[in-house]
PDB file of C-alpha atoms in Angstrom:
ATOM      1  CA  MET A 352    -125.914 -38.958 -16.548  1.00 56.00           C
ATOM      2  CA  ASN A 353    -127.105 -35.455 -14.642  1.00 56.00           C
ATOM      3  CA  ASN A 354    -124.380 -35.082 -12.206  1.00 61.00           C
ATOM      4  CA  VAL A 355    -126.658 -33.535  -9.495  1.00 64.00           C
ATOM      5  CA  GLU A 356    -128.268 -37.208  -9.645  1.00 75.00           C
ATOM      6  CA  VAL A 357    -124.923 -38.468  -8.120  1.00 80.00           C
ATOM      7  CA  LEU A 358    -125.156 -36.543  -5.099  1.00 86.00           C
ATOM      8  CA  TYR A 359    -128.384 -38.677  -3.695  1.00 88.00           C
ATOM      9  CA  PRO A 360    -126.135 -41.935  -3.205  1.00 89.00           C
ATOM     10  CA  VAL A 361    -123.334 -39.448  -1.673  1.00 88.00           C
ATOM     11  CA  ILE A 362    -125.238 -37.804   0.713  1.00 91.00           C
ATOM     12  CA  ALA A 363    -126.780 -41.176   1.723  1.00 92.00           C
ATOM     13  CA  GLY A 364    -123.181 -42.332   1.638  1.00 87.00           C
ATOM     14  CA  VAL A 365    -121.942 -39.863   3.953  1.00 88.00           C
ATOM     15  CA  ILE A 366    -124.912 -40.082   6.444  1.00 90.00           C
ATOM     16  CA  TRP A 367    -124.391 -44.030   6.510  1.00 87.00           C
ATOM     17  CA  SER A 368    -120.601 -43.812   7.180  1.00 84.00           C
ATOM     18  CA  THR A 369    -121.682 -42.782  10.679  1.00 84.00           C
ATOM     19  CA  ASN A 370    -123.282 -46.207  11.347  1.00 83.00           C
ATOM     20  CA  PRO A 371    -120.559 -48.452  12.423  1.00 78.00           C
ATOM     21  CA  ALA A 372    -119.108 -46.118  14.915  1.00 79.00           C
ATOM     22  CA  ILE A 373    -122.431 -45.508  16.319  1.00 86.00           C
ATOM     23  CA  ILE A 374    -123.525 -49.149  16.569  1.00 83.00           C
ATOM     24  CA  HIS A 375    -120.066 -50.042  17.799  1.00 77.00           C
ATOM     25  CA  ARG A 376    -119.957 -47.768  20.733  1.00 81.00           C
ATOM     26  CA  PHE A 377    -123.615 -47.594  21.672  1.00 88.00           C
ATOM     27  CA  ALA A 378    -124.841 -50.760  20.663  1.00 86.00           C
ATOM     28  CA  ARG A 379    -122.058 -53.252  20.601  1.00 83.00           C
ATOM     29  CA  ARG A 380    -124.183 -55.397  23.240  1.00 87.00           C
ATOM     30  CA  ALA A 381    -127.533 -55.011  21.992  1.00 89.00           C
ATOM     31  CA  PRO A 382    -129.535 -57.888  20.459  1.00 92.00           C
ATOM     32  CA  PRO A 383    -128.955 -57.448  16.681  1.00 91.00           C
ATOM     33  CA  ALA A 384    -132.646 -58.351  15.791  1.00 92.00           C
ATOM     34  CA  LEU A 385    -134.237 -56.127  18.366  1.00 94.00           C
ATOM     35  CA  PHE A 386    -131.875 -53.084  17.814  1.00 94.00           C
ATOM     36  CA  THR A 387    -133.112 -53.498  14.092  1.00 92.00           C
ATOM     37  CA  ALA A 388    -136.420 -53.553  14.859  1.00 94.00           C
ATOM     38  CA  ILE A 389    -136.349 -50.427  17.031  1.00 95.00           C
ATOM     39  CA  ARG A 390    -134.163 -48.894  14.395  1.00 95.00           C
ATOM     40  CA  ALA A 391    -137.083 -49.405  11.655  1.00 95.00           C
ATOM     41  CA  LEU A 392    -139.512 -47.995  13.967  1.00 96.00           C
ATOM     42  CA  MET A 393    -137.400 -44.860  14.124  1.00 96.00           C
ATOM     43  CA  ALA A 394    -137.292 -44.829  10.619  1.00 96.00           C
ATOM     44  CA  VAL A 395    -141.011 -45.411  10.025  1.00 96.00           C
ATOM     45  CA  SER A 396    -142.129 -42.521  12.277  1.00 95.00           C
ATOM     46  CA  PHE A 397    -139.743 -40.103   9.714  1.00 96.00           C
ATOM     47  CA  THR A 398    -140.766 -41.999   6.415  1.00 96.00           C
ATOM     48  CA  GLY A 399    -144.376 -42.119   7.367  1.00 96.00           C
ATOM     49  CA  LEU A 400    -144.378 -38.144   7.699  1.00 96.00           C
ATOM     50  CA  LEU A 401    -142.541 -38.031   4.549  1.00 95.00           C
ATOM     51  CA  VAL A 402    -145.328 -40.078   2.829  1.00 96.00           C
ATOM     52  CA  ALA A 403    -148.087 -38.036   4.588  1.00 96.00           C
ATOM     53  CA  LEU A 404    -146.709 -34.627   3.433  1.00 95.00           C
ATOM     54  CA  ASN A 405    -146.753 -36.357  -0.093  1.00 94.00           C
ATOM     55  CA  GLY A 406    -150.218 -37.077   0.047  1.00 94.00           C
ATOM     56  CA  GLY A 407    -150.231 -40.696   0.912  1.00 93.00           C
ATOM     57  CA  ILE A 408    -148.740 -43.689  -0.407  1.00 93.00           C
ATOM     58  CA  HIS A 409    -148.561 -43.744  -4.173  1.00 92.00           C
ATOM     59  CA  LEU A 410    -148.816 -47.410  -5.685  1.00 90.00           C
ATOM     60  CA  ASN A 411    -149.667 -47.418  -9.096  1.00 89.00           C
ATOM     61  CA  ASP A 412    -149.719 -51.178  -9.390  1.00 82.00           C
ATOM     62  CA  TYR A 413    -151.155 -53.288  -6.685  1.00 84.00           C
ATOM     63  CA  SER A 414    -150.089 -56.981  -8.376  1.00 88.00           C
ATOM     64  CA  SER A 415    -148.849 -59.607  -6.744  1.00 88.00           C
ATOM     65  CA  THR A 416    -145.241 -59.229  -8.197  1.00 90.00           C
ATOM     66  CA  ILE A 417    -144.853 -55.430  -7.251  1.00 92.00           C
ATOM     67  CA  ILE A 418    -146.373 -56.085  -3.708  1.00 93.00           C
ATOM     68  CA  PHE A 419    -143.611 -59.178  -3.359  1.00 94.00           C
ATOM     69  CA  LEU A 420    -140.933 -57.128  -4.421  1.00 93.00           C
ATOM     70  CA  LEU A 421    -141.734 -54.373  -1.962  1.00 94.00           C
ATOM     71  CA  LEU A 422    -142.073 -56.913   0.836  1.00 95.00           C
ATOM     72  CA  PHE A 423    -139.263 -59.200   0.143  1.00 96.00           C
ATOM     73  CA  SER A 424    -136.659 -56.452  -0.375  1.00 95.00           C
ATOM     74  CA  GLY A 425    -137.633 -55.096   2.927  1.00 94.00           C
ATOM     75  CA  ALA A 426    -137.346 -58.141   4.745  1.00 95.00           C
ATOM     76  CA  LEU A 427    -134.320 -59.264   3.104  1.00 96.00           C
ATOM     77  CA  GLY A 428    -132.354 -56.240   2.653  1.00 94.00           C
ATOM     78  CA  PRO A 429    -132.707 -54.119   6.104  1.00 92.00           C
ATOM     79  CA  GLY A 430    -134.160 -56.868   7.528  1.00 93.00           C
ATOM     80  CA  ILE A 431    -131.852 -59.971   7.425  1.00 95.00           C
ATOM     81  CA  GLY A 432    -128.892 -57.880   5.818  1.00 94.00           C
ATOM     82  CA  ASP A 433    -128.652 -55.164   8.765  1.00 90.00           C
ATOM     83  CA  ILE A 434    -129.440 -57.596  11.540  1.00 91.00           C
ATOM     84  CA  ALA A 435    -126.111 -59.339   9.764  1.00 93.00           C
ATOM     85  CA  TYR A 436    -124.269 -56.171   9.417  1.00 89.00           C
ATOM     86  CA  THR A 437    -124.821 -55.442  12.638  1.00 86.00           C
ATOM     87  CA  ARG A 438    -123.783 -58.782  14.405  1.00 89.00           C
ATOM     88  CA  SER A 439    -120.903 -58.613  12.303  1.00 87.00           C
ATOM     89  CA  ILE A 440    -119.488 -55.308  13.502  1.00 82.00           C
ATOM     90  CA  GLN A 441    -120.190 -56.630  16.961  1.00 83.00           C
ATOM     91  CA  ILE A 442    -117.943 -59.370  16.156  1.00 85.00           C
ATOM     92  CA  LEU A 443    -114.858 -57.971  14.184  1.00 79.00           C
ATOM     93  CA  GLY A 444    -115.297 -54.297  14.565  1.00 74.00           C
ATOM     94  CA  GLY A 445    -116.534 -51.619  12.010  1.00 69.00           C
ATOM     95  CA  SER A 446    -113.782 -51.718   9.793  1.00 69.00           C
ATOM     96  CA  LEU A 447    -113.189 -55.321   8.679  1.00 74.00           C
ATOM     97  CA  ALA A 448    -117.308 -55.391   8.784  1.00 79.00           C
ATOM     98  CA  VAL A 449    -117.770 -52.732   6.531  1.00 77.00           C
ATOM     99  CA  VAL A 450    -115.021 -54.230   3.813  1.00 78.00           C
ATOM    100  CA  ILE A 451    -116.742 -57.916   3.730  1.00 82.00           C
ATOM    101  CA  SER A 452    -120.293 -56.251   3.853  1.00 86.00           C
ATOM    102  CA  TYR A 453    -119.725 -53.854   0.961  1.00 85.00           C
ATOM    103  CA  THR A 454    -119.010 -56.595  -1.450  1.00 85.00           C
ATOM    104  CA  TYR A 455    -122.618 -56.259  -2.106  1.00 90.00           C
ATOM    105  CA  ILE A 456    -121.677 -53.857  -4.734  1.00 87.00           C
ATOM    106  CA  PHE A 457    -120.766 -56.751  -7.066  1.00 88.00           C
ATOM    107  CA  PHE A 458    -123.564 -58.833  -6.120  1.00 90.00           C
ATOM    108  CA  ALA A 459    -125.899 -56.172  -6.625  1.00 91.00           C
ATOM    109  CA  GLN A 460    -124.363 -55.678 -10.329  1.00 87.00           C
ATOM    110  CA  PHE A 461    -124.928 -59.178 -10.996  1.00 89.00           C
ATOM    111  CA  PHE A 462    -128.418 -59.364  -9.699  1.00 92.00           C
ATOM    112  CA  SER A 463    -129.669 -56.354 -11.465  1.00 91.00           C
ATOM    113  CA  ALA A 464    -128.085 -57.211 -14.671  1.00 89.00           C
ATOM    114  CA  PHE A 465    -128.611 -60.879 -14.978  1.00 88.00           C
ATOM    115  CA  ILE A 466    -132.056 -61.043 -13.191  1.00 88.00           C
ATOM    116  CA  PHE A 467    -133.477 -57.735 -14.165  1.00 86.00           C
ATOM    117  CA  GLY A 468    -131.690 -56.691 -17.571  1.00 87.00           C
ATOM    118  CA  GLU A 469    -130.253 -53.544 -16.229  1.00 85.00           C
ATOM    119  CA  LYS A 470    -127.226 -52.251 -18.763  1.00 82.00           C
ATOM    120  CA  VAL A 471    -123.964 -52.644 -16.519  1.00 76.00           C
ATOM    121  CA  THR A 472    -121.212 -50.877 -18.643  1.00 80.00           C
ATOM    122  CA  TYR A 473    -117.533 -51.221 -18.746  1.00 82.00           C
ATOM    123  CA  ILE A 474    -117.367 -47.892 -16.847  1.00 81.00           C
ATOM    124  CA  THR A 475    -119.729 -48.848 -14.100  1.00 81.00           C
ATOM    125  CA  VAL A 476    -117.904 -52.278 -13.576  1.00 83.00           C
ATOM    126  CA  ILE A 477    -114.390 -50.517 -13.736  1.00 86.00           C
ATOM    127  CA  GLY A 478    -115.844 -47.908 -11.032  1.00 82.00           C
ATOM    128  CA  GLY A 479    -117.144 -50.827  -8.834  1.00 82.00           C
ATOM    129  CA  LEU A 480    -113.435 -52.488  -8.541  1.00 86.00           C
ATOM    130  CA  LEU A 481    -111.812 -49.028  -7.947  1.00 85.00           C
ATOM    131  CA  ALA A 482    -114.345 -48.380  -5.282  1.00 80.00           C
ATOM    132  CA  PHE A 483    -113.760 -51.843  -3.543  1.00 85.00           C
ATOM    133  CA  ALA A 484    -110.190 -51.410  -3.862  1.00 86.00           C
ATOM    134  CA  GLY A 485    -110.611 -48.036  -2.034  1.00 81.00           C
ATOM    135  CA  ILE A 486    -112.634 -49.548   0.679  1.00 79.00           C
ATOM    136  CA  VAL A 487    -109.793 -52.552   1.145  1.00 81.00           C
ATOM    137  CA  ILE A 488    -106.801 -50.268   0.912  1.00 82.00           C
ATOM    138  CA  ALA A 489    -108.715 -47.566   3.424  1.00 72.00           C
ATOM    139  CA  SER A 490    -110.263 -50.336   5.830  1.00 67.00           C
ATOM    140  CA  THR A 491    -107.634 -53.543   6.238  1.00 66.00           C
ATOM    141  CA  ASN A 492    -104.937 -51.394   8.088  1.00 58.00           C
ATOM    142  CA  ASN A 493    -107.172 -50.034  10.756  1.00 49.00           C
ATOM    143  CA  SER A 494    -107.592 -53.104  12.960  1.00 47.00           C
ATOM    144  CA  SER A 495    -110.085 -52.748  15.509  1.00 47.00           C
ATOM    145  CA  GLY A 496    -108.063 -55.035  17.671  1.00 48.00           C
ATOM    146  CA  ASN A 497    -110.549 -57.814  17.258  1.00 47.00           C
ATOM    147  CA  SER A 498    -109.478 -61.656  16.717  1.00 52.00           C
ATOM    148  CA  ILE A 499    -110.972 -62.625  13.109  1.00 68.00           C
ATOM    149  CA  SER A 500    -113.933 -64.666  13.703  1.00 79.00           C
ATOM    150  CA  LYS A 501    -115.428 -67.210  11.230  1.00 84.00           C
ATOM    151  CA  ASN A 502    -118.948 -66.286  12.638  1.00 89.00           C
ATOM    152  CA  GLY A 503    -117.992 -62.436  11.975  1.00 86.00           C
ATOM    153  CA  LEU A 504    -117.029 -63.231   8.622  1.00 86.00           C
ATOM    154  CA  ILE A 505    -119.972 -65.157   7.824  1.00 91.00           C
ATOM    155  CA  TYR A 506    -122.648 -62.593   9.066  1.00 94.00           C
ATOM    156  CA  GLY A 507    -120.621 -60.024   6.974  1.00 89.00           C
ATOM    157  CA  PHE A 508    -121.010 -62.195   3.704  1.00 90.00           C
ATOM    158  CA  ILE A 509    -124.556 -62.772   4.733  1.00 96.00           C
ATOM    159  CA  ALA A 510    -125.269 -59.027   4.890  1.00 95.00           C
ATOM    160  CA  ALA A 511    -123.298 -58.429   1.357  1.00 92.00           C
ATOM    161  CA  LEU A 512    -125.641 -60.988  -0.352  1.00 95.00           C
ATOM    162  CA  CYS A 513    -128.933 -59.731   1.204  1.00 97.00           C
ATOM    163  CA  TRP A 514    -128.070 -56.126   0.436  1.00 96.00           C
ATOM    164  CA  GLY A 515    -127.132 -56.908  -3.093  1.00 94.00           C
ATOM    165  CA  LEU A 516    -130.015 -58.960  -4.186  1.00 96.00           C
ATOM    166  CA  ALA A 517    -132.694 -56.536  -2.410  1.00 96.00           C
ATOM    167  CA  SER A 518    -131.033 -53.429  -3.887  1.00 95.00           C
ATOM    168  CA  SER A 519    -131.684 -55.127  -7.385  1.00 94.00           C
ATOM    169  CA  LEU A 520    -135.357 -55.741  -6.126  1.00 95.00           C
ATOM    170  CA  ILE A 521    -135.653 -51.837  -6.212  1.00 95.00           C
ATOM    171  CA  GLY A 522    -135.215 -50.962  -9.890  1.00 92.00           C
ATOM    172  CA  PRO A 523    -138.290 -52.581 -10.872  1.00 92.00           C
ATOM    173  CA  LEU A 524    -140.410 -50.999  -8.644  1.00 93.00           C
ATOM    174  CA  ARG A 525    -139.370 -47.496 -10.255  1.00 91.00           C
ATOM    175  CA  ASN A 526    -142.604 -47.050 -12.419  1.00 89.00           C
ATOM    176  CA  TYR A 527    -145.019 -48.413  -9.720  1.00 94.00           C
ATOM    177  CA  VAL A 528    -144.572 -46.894  -6.461  1.00 95.00           C
ATOM    178  CA  ASP A 529    -142.654 -43.602  -5.480  1.00 95.00           C
ATOM    179  CA  ALA A 530    -139.492 -43.537  -3.257  1.00 94.00           C
ATOM    180  CA  TYR A 531    -141.191 -42.016  -0.091  1.00 95.00           C
ATOM    181  CA  SER A 532    -143.712 -44.654  -0.215  1.00 95.00           C
ATOM    182  CA  THR A 533    -141.110 -47.568  -0.904  1.00 95.00           C
ATOM    183  CA  ALA A 534    -139.073 -46.492   1.593  1.00 95.00           C
ATOM    184  CA  PHE A 535    -141.763 -46.409   4.060  1.00 96.00           C
ATOM    185  CA  ILE A 536    -143.468 -49.751   3.070  1.00 95.00           C
ATOM    186  CA  ARG A 537    -139.590 -51.347   3.421  1.00 95.00           C
ATOM    187  CA  THR A 538    -138.895 -49.985   6.811  1.00 94.00           C
ATOM    188  CA  SER A 539    -142.381 -51.150   8.077  1.00 96.00           C
ATOM    189  CA  VAL A 540    -141.786 -54.418   7.035  1.00 96.00           C
ATOM    190  CA  VAL A 541    -138.580 -54.684   9.105  1.00 95.00           C
ATOM    191  CA  VAL A 542    -140.290 -53.680  12.236  1.00 96.00           C
ATOM    192  CA  ILE A 543    -142.585 -56.639  11.821  1.00 95.00           C
ATOM    193  CA  PHE A 544    -140.014 -59.046  10.606  1.00 94.00           C
ATOM    194  CA  SER A 545    -136.953 -58.293  12.953  1.00 94.00           C
ATOM    195  CA  LEU A 546    -139.671 -58.161  15.921  1.00 94.00           C
ATOM    196  CA  LEU A 547    -140.638 -61.806  15.036  1.00 95.00           C
ATOM    197  CA  MET A 548    -136.992 -62.681  14.476  1.00 92.00           C
ATOM    198  CA  SER A 549    -135.884 -61.412  17.903  1.00 94.00           C
ATOM    199  CA  LEU A 550    -138.710 -63.260  19.670  1.00 94.00           C
ATOM    200  CA  MET A 551    -137.790 -66.578  17.209  1.00 93.00           C
ATOM    201  CA  LEU A 552    -134.130 -66.093  18.509  1.00 90.00           C
ATOM    202  CA  GLY A 553    -135.009 -65.679  22.317  1.00 93.00           C
ATOM    203  CA  GLU A 554    -133.181 -62.155  22.466  1.00 91.00           C
ATOM    204  CA  SER A 555    -133.255 -60.449  25.781  1.00 89.00           C
ATOM    205  CA  LEU A 556    -136.000 -57.625  25.068  1.00 85.00           C
ATOM    206  CA  GLU A 557    -134.259 -55.242  27.440  1.00 85.00           C
ATOM    207  CA  VAL A 558    -134.064 -51.726  25.656  1.00 90.00           C
ATOM    208  CA  THR A 559    -131.098 -49.758  27.037  1.00 91.00           C
ATOM    209  CA  LYS A 560    -130.190 -46.016  26.704  1.00 92.00           C
ATOM    210  CA  GLY A 561    -127.472 -46.662  24.416  1.00 92.00           C
ATOM    211  CA  LEU A 562    -129.415 -49.021  22.190  1.00 93.00           C
ATOM    212  CA  LEU A 563    -132.155 -46.289  21.685  1.00 95.00           C
ATOM    213  CA  VAL A 564    -129.479 -43.526  20.875  1.00 94.00           C
ATOM    214  CA  ALA A 565    -127.917 -45.644  18.366  1.00 93.00           C
ATOM    215  CA  ALA A 566    -131.280 -46.884  17.002  1.00 95.00           C
ATOM    216  CA  PHE A 567    -132.219 -43.148  16.694  1.00 96.00           C
ATOM    217  CA  PHE A 568    -129.535 -41.458  14.815  1.00 94.00           C
ATOM    218  CA  THR A 569    -129.040 -44.784  12.702  1.00 93.00           C
ATOM    219  CA  GLY A 570    -132.707 -45.125  12.070  1.00 95.00           C
ATOM    220  CA  VAL A 571    -133.942 -41.495  11.817  1.00 95.00           C
ATOM    221  CA  PHE A 572    -130.956 -40.483   9.751  1.00 94.00           C
ATOM    222  CA  GLY A 573    -129.470 -43.735   8.217  1.00 92.00           C
ATOM    223  CA  TRP A 574    -132.872 -45.174   7.204  1.00 92.00           C
ATOM    224  CA  GLY A 575    -135.101 -42.127   7.151  1.00 94.00           C
ATOM    225  CA  VAL A 576    -132.994 -40.056   5.132  1.00 95.00           C
ATOM    226  CA  GLY A 577    -130.558 -42.351   3.450  1.00 93.00           C
ATOM    227  CA  MET A 578    -133.012 -44.824   2.362  1.00 94.00           C
ATOM    228  CA  VAL A 579    -135.332 -42.361   0.554  1.00 94.00           C
ATOM    229  CA  LEU A 580    -132.217 -40.822  -0.849  1.00 94.00           C
ATOM    230  CA  PHE A 581    -131.163 -44.563  -2.014  1.00 94.00           C
ATOM    231  CA  VAL A 582    -134.038 -45.457  -3.664  1.00 95.00           C
ATOM    232  CA  TYR A 583    -134.628 -42.230  -5.411  1.00 93.00           C
ATOM    233  CA  SER A 584    -130.966 -42.837  -6.805  1.00 93.00           C
ATOM    234  CA  ILE A 585    -131.621 -46.053  -7.900  1.00 94.00           C
ATOM    235  CA  TYR A 586    -134.635 -44.635  -9.503  1.00 94.00           C
ATOM    236  CA  THR A 587    -132.632 -42.264 -11.550  1.00 92.00           C
ATOM    237  CA  ILE A 588    -129.410 -43.698 -12.246  1.00 89.00           C
ATOM    238  CA  GLY A 589    -129.665 -47.255 -11.850  1.00 91.00           C
ATOM    239  CA  VAL A 590    -128.894 -50.093  -9.084  1.00 91.00           C
ATOM    240  CA  SER A 591    -125.167 -50.266 -10.631  1.00 87.00           C
ATOM    241  CA  ALA A 592    -124.268 -46.634 -10.589  1.00 87.00           C
ATOM    242  CA  THR A 593    -125.853 -46.109  -7.076  1.00 90.00           C
ATOM    243  CA  VAL A 594    -124.129 -48.851  -5.252  1.00 89.00           C
ATOM    244  CA  VAL A 595    -120.611 -47.866  -6.588  1.00 85.00           C
ATOM    245  CA  VAL A 596    -121.372 -44.438  -5.128  1.00 85.00           C
ATOM    246  CA  THR A 597    -122.369 -45.950  -1.903  1.00 85.00           C
ATOM    247  CA  ALA A 598    -118.631 -47.316  -1.571  1.00 82.00           C
ATOM    248  CA  LEU A 599    -118.074 -43.722  -0.113  1.00 81.00           C
ATOM    249  CA  THR A 600    -119.759 -45.092   3.052  1.00 82.00           C
ATOM    250  CA  PRO A 601    -117.026 -47.536   4.552  1.00 79.00           C
ATOM    251  CA  VAL A 602    -114.275 -45.037   3.409  1.00 80.00           C
ATOM    252  CA  LEU A 603    -115.676 -42.240   5.272  1.00 81.00           C
ATOM    253  CA  SER A 604    -116.449 -44.401   8.307  1.00 76.00           C
ATOM    254  CA  GLN A 605    -112.780 -45.022   8.373  1.00 74.00           C
ATOM    255  CA  PHE A 606    -112.511 -41.041   8.957  1.00 73.00           C
ATOM    256  CA  THR A 607    -115.704 -40.780  11.485  1.00 71.00           C
ATOM    257  CA  SER A 608    -114.040 -43.819  13.709  1.00 67.00           C
ATOM    258  CA  ARG A 609    -110.718 -42.254  13.967  1.00 67.00           C
ATOM    259  CA  LEU A 610    -111.964 -38.712  14.414  1.00 67.00           C
ATOM    260  CA  VAL A 611    -114.206 -40.163  17.394  1.00 58.00           C
ATOM    261  CA  ALA A 612    -110.951 -42.171  18.633  1.00 52.00           C
ATOM    262  CA  GLY A 613    -108.918 -39.139  18.593  1.00 56.00           C
ATOM    263  CA  GLU A 614    -106.564 -40.886  16.329  1.00 53.00           C
ATOM    264  CA  LYS A 615    -104.734 -39.586  13.484  1.00 64.00           C
ATOM    265  CA  ILE A 616    -105.833 -40.325   9.755  1.00 65.00           C
ATOM    266  CA  SER A 617    -103.408 -42.633   7.901  1.00 70.00           C
ATOM    267  CA  PRO A 618    -102.329 -42.213   4.501  1.00 78.00           C
ATOM    268  CA  ARG A 619    -103.970 -45.525   3.406  1.00 76.00           C
ATOM    269  CA  THR A 620    -107.316 -44.098   4.528  1.00 70.00           C
ATOM    270  CA  PHE A 621    -106.701 -40.912   2.321  1.00 76.00           C
ATOM    271  CA  LEU A 622    -105.525 -43.066  -0.948  1.00 81.00           C
ATOM    272  CA  GLY A 623    -108.882 -45.351  -0.303  1.00 77.00           C
ATOM    273  CA  ALA A 624    -110.965 -41.963  -0.249  1.00 72.00           C
ATOM    274  CA  LEU A 625    -109.005 -40.838  -3.401  1.00 79.00           C
ATOM    275  CA  LEU A 626    -110.108 -43.928  -5.313  1.00 82.00           C
ATOM    276  CA  VAL A 627    -113.594 -44.308  -4.458  1.00 79.00           C
ATOM    277  CA  ALA A 628    -113.769 -40.434  -5.309  1.00 75.00           C
ATOM    278  CA  VAL A 629    -112.382 -41.377  -9.084  1.00 81.00           C
ATOM    279  CA  SER A 630    -115.077 -44.488  -8.721  1.00 79.00           C
ATOM    280  CA  ILE A 631    -117.794 -41.807  -8.211  1.00 73.00           C
ATOM    281  CA  ALA A 632    -116.436 -39.298 -10.588  1.00 75.00           C
ATOM    282  CA  LEU A 633    -116.518 -42.006 -13.481  1.00 75.00           C
ATOM    283  CA  GLN A 634    -120.616 -42.561 -12.788  1.00 68.00           C
ATOM    284  CA  ALA A 635    -121.066 -38.839 -13.532  1.00 59.00           C
ATOM    285  CA  ILE A 636    -119.470 -39.190 -16.839  1.00 59.00           C
TER     286      ILE A 636
END
């Protein structure tokens, strides 16, 4: 594996690590589906520009299977998954929500191996276990002060399951759609899907300044830049290795959240970061 290729999910992880703090601060009371729709709209404006600069959408296979994978992975992962993740953050706070949601690492490895036949080595499995251990160690001591809600836990696991399956669905697209087009189509699907979900759920359509601030940063940077890097990483190093490296996200989010709050960073956070760093190093072997 080319060591440079591991940098793509690392950069994505660094960008995504700011999402929990931004969502919790600026969009804590925002309707989850509406927030996701506006966030996706921000991302589409950015990924659309990338597609235009790259000469348009490059889709080598218009078969129903490829179209289905593109549309379904978008609606499932950044659609249902991120709506559930946002709601979990709103209920549980960022620290606990990321621990539950990032069990997606194991779902992604399972689905990519048993549905699509991706080779999962013992190094990748060990990396996944170390990465998740790092997440737990870094996160569980940083209580947000919220009571543990059953609904919050359920939303977190829904996010994990949806992210895991959606990530595995990207792998087979490698030879048919470029990373820019995949990111653009997936975020476009999310705009439509999330807006319909918002209407079906009867959410308030009031758009606040805080919602727009959170949607801009998590949309343009989180999905615009982050999703392109994530897709490209899956295309180059595979689903299993990519999701292990993204474990950097929840650990870094502990640093981000505590620095924003002006709190001292605990030794547990450093230990968790060290375990994730080891897991990332294993993927580069």
